[in-house]
């Protein structure tokens, strides 16, 4: 009795597993969404401050939050021996010590940009939040953009108390 060799045994299979190629701990490329989720998580954990990687647009968004009283202090620093900067953010708390940031939302995403004229910039939860807009004159709150009659890309919103 003769035995036939397995045909499949001689074929080399090639498989790719993209999830194995990525390094563990890599953050997504949407730096604004990363910053917003870090702010919300720090606020929910009642952390007094947080350190974030520096990027220009993130600093401008945090400046808008500072104007609205969501952030007490914002410092940019470069640690010794590092090639990149960080932002140190002191989160604001209410009079009773409760967290101020309740919800953050990324509106315009890398795959779906959302641009609005100034007349269609909506208020967040009846004025209890802030919409951040990137206009031709820089990053500003939606309320300020409406007053200056500037439209632009709606970056994010933040609901606070």
Short mmCIF file of C-alpha atoms in Angstrom, two decimals:
data_model
loop_
_atom_site.label_atom_id
_atom_site.label_comp_id
_atom_site.label_asym_id
_atom_site.label_seq_id
_atom_site.Cartn_x
_atom_site.Cartn_y
_atom_site.Cartn_z
CA UNK A 1 0.00 0.00 0.00
CA UNK A 2 1.46 3.37 -1.01
CA UNK A 3 0.85 6.59 0.85
CA UNK A 4 0.45 9.92 -0.87
CA UNK A 5 2.28 12.94 0.51
CA UNK A 6 0.16 15.75 1.76
CA UNK A 7 -0.13 18.45 -0.86
CA UNK A 8 -0.78 21.11 1.73
CA UNK A 9 2.33 20.23 3.69
CA UNK A 10 4.60 21.32 0.89
CA UNK A 11 2.94 24.71 0.34
CA UNK A 12 4.38 27.54 2.34
CA UNK A 13 1.66 29.68 3.84
CA UNK A 14 2.17 33.34 4.32
CA UNK A 15 0.08 35.20 6.86
CA UNK A 16 0.23 38.76 8.10
CA UNK A 17 -1.07 39.89 11.44
CA UNK A 18 -0.97 43.72 11.46
CA UNK A 19 -1.89 43.92 15.13
CA UNK A 20 1.36 42.10 15.98
CA UNK A 21 3.48 44.55 13.99
CA UNK A 22 2.44 47.57 16.03
CA UNK A 23 4.33 48.34 19.20
CA UNK A 24 2.42 48.07 22.44
CA UNK A 25 1.43 51.41 23.91
CA UNK A 26 1.40 53.47 20.72
CA UNK A 27 -1.19 56.21 20.89
CA UNK A 28 -3.40 57.06 17.96
CA UNK A 29 -2.39 59.78 15.55
CA UNK A 30 -5.26 62.05 16.60
CA UNK A 31 -3.40 64.10 19.20
CA UNK A 32 -6.42 66.27 20.02
CA UNK A 33 -8.56 63.22 20.85
CA UNK A 34 -5.73 61.84 23.00
CA UNK A 35 -5.49 65.13 24.88
CA UNK A 36 -9.25 65.36 25.43
CA UNK A 37 -9.52 61.81 26.75
CA UNK A 38 -6.53 62.39 29.06
CA UNK A 39 -8.16 65.58 30.41
CA UNK A 40 -11.48 63.83 30.99
CA UNK A 41 -9.83 60.82 32.65
CA UNK A 42 -7.74 63.06 34.92
CA UNK A 43 -10.83 65.06 35.84
CA UNK A 44 -12.85 61.92 36.61
CA UNK A 45 -9.99 60.59 38.76
CA UNK A 46 -9.92 63.96 40.58
CA UNK A 47 -6.29 64.47 39.63
CA UNK A 48 -5.01 67.96 40.33
CA UNK A 49 -2.72 68.12 37.32
CA UNK A 50 -1.67 66.23 34.23
CA UNK A 51 1.28 66.25 31.83
CA UNK A 52 0.64 65.97 28.11
CA UNK A 53 2.88 65.91 25.04
CA UNK A 54 3.21 69.42 23.59
CA UNK A 55 1.70 70.36 20.26
CA UNK A 56 0.81 73.86 19.14
CA UNK A 57 -2.89 73.32 18.50
CA UNK A 58 -3.29 71.51 21.82
CA UNK A 59 -1.76 74.47 23.64
CA UNK A 60 -4.19 76.81 21.88
CA UNK A 61 -7.16 74.60 22.86
CA UNK A 62 -5.97 74.55 26.47
CA UNK A 63 -5.68 78.37 26.38
CA UNK A 64 -9.39 78.51 25.44
CA UNK A 65 -10.16 76.15 28.34
CA UNK A 66 -8.11 78.42 30.62
CA UNK A 67 -10.18 81.45 29.56
CA UNK A 68 -13.33 79.50 30.48
CA UNK A 69 -11.97 78.50 33.90
CA UNK A 70 -11.48 74.79 33.19
CA UNK A 71 -7.70 74.99 33.54
CA UNK A 72 -5.95 76.99 36.26
CA UNK A 73 -2.43 76.98 34.89
CA UNK A 74 -0.66 75.84 31.74
CA UNK A 75 3.12 75.48 31.54
CA UNK A 76 5.25 74.27 28.64
CA UNK A 77 8.55 72.66 29.60
CA UNK A 78 11.29 70.49 28.15
CA UNK A 79 12.74 67.82 30.46
CA UNK A 80 16.50 67.37 30.56
CA UNK A 81 17.78 64.78 28.13
CA UNK A 82 14.57 64.77 26.06
CA UNK A 83 14.10 66.11 22.54
CA UNK A 84 10.46 67.09 22.93
CA UNK A 85 8.32 69.37 25.10
CA UNK A 86 5.49 68.66 27.51
CA UNK A 87 2.55 70.69 28.81
CA UNK A 88 1.82 70.70 32.53
CA UNK A 89 -1.89 71.40 33.08
CA UNK A 90 -3.42 72.23 36.47
CA UNK A 91 -7.10 71.31 36.32
CA UNK A 92 -9.65 73.61 37.92
CA UNK A 93 -12.14 72.40 40.50
CA UNK A 94 -15.43 73.89 41.59
CA UNK A 95 -16.06 75.72 44.88
CA UNK A 96 -16.98 72.41 46.54
CA UNK A 97 -13.82 70.72 45.22
CA UNK A 98 -15.73 68.78 42.56
CA UNK A 99 -14.34 68.30 39.09
CA UNK A 100 -15.30 70.88 36.46
CA UNK A 101 -14.83 68.91 33.22
CA UNK A 102 -17.74 66.50 32.84
CA UNK A 103 -17.58 65.56 29.17
CA UNK A 104 -15.26 66.14 26.22
CA UNK A 105 -16.01 65.35 22.61
CA UNK A 106 -13.91 65.43 19.46
CA UNK A 107 -16.09 66.79 16.66
CA UNK A 108 -13.86 67.24 13.61
CA UNK A 109 -11.83 64.08 13.14
CA UNK A 110 -8.95 63.29 10.77
CA UNK A 111 -11.24 61.22 8.55
CA UNK A 112 -14.26 63.52 8.82
CA UNK A 113 -13.57 67.25 8.98
CA UNK A 114 -16.46 69.39 10.22
CA UNK A 115 -16.46 73.04 9.13
CA UNK A 116 -19.25 75.49 9.96
CA UNK A 117 -20.04 79.11 9.09
CA UNK A 118 -20.27 81.42 12.11
CA UNK A 119 -24.09 81.44 12.08
CA UNK A 120 -24.23 77.65 12.53
CA UNK A 121 -21.80 77.34 15.45
CA UNK A 122 -23.97 75.66 18.08
CA UNK A 123 -23.92 76.20 21.82
CA UNK A 124 -22.99 73.22 23.98
CA UNK A 125 -25.85 72.10 26.25
CA UNK A 126 -27.55 75.51 26.36
CA UNK A 127 -24.35 77.45 27.05
CA UNK A 128 -22.99 75.16 29.80
CA UNK A 129 -20.05 74.16 27.65
CA UNK A 130 -17.59 75.49 25.14
CA UNK A 131 -17.03 74.70 21.47
CA UNK A 132 -13.48 75.20 20.20
CA UNK A 133 -13.14 76.40 16.61
CA UNK A 134 -10.04 76.74 14.44
CA UNK A 135 -10.53 79.89 12.35
CA UNK A 136 -8.38 81.90 9.98
CA UNK A 137 -7.46 84.07 12.99
CA UNK A 138 -6.46 81.21 15.27
CA UNK A 139 -8.13 78.83 17.69
CA UNK A 140 -10.94 80.37 19.73
CA UNK A 141 -14.18 79.58 21.52
CA UNK A 142 -17.30 79.29 19.38
CA UNK A 143 -18.90 82.22 21.18
CA UNK A 144 -15.96 84.47 20.33
CA UNK A 145 -15.97 83.25 16.70
CA UNK A 146 -19.68 84.11 16.40
CA UNK A 147 -19.04 87.64 17.72
CA UNK A 148 -16.20 88.13 15.22
CA UNK A 149 -18.30 86.53 12.45
CA UNK A 150 -15.68 83.86 11.75
CA UNK A 151 -16.45 80.30 10.75
CA UNK A 152 -14.02 77.43 10.69
CA UNK A 153 -13.27 73.86 11.66
CA UNK A 154 -15.10 72.76 14.81
CA UNK A 155 -12.37 70.94 16.73
CA UNK A 156 -14.01 69.82 19.97
CA UNK A 157 -16.53 70.58 22.68
CA UNK A 158 -16.33 70.44 26.44
CA UNK A 159 -19.24 70.33 28.89
CA UNK A 160 -18.54 71.61 32.39
CA UNK A 161 -20.24 72.84 35.54
#
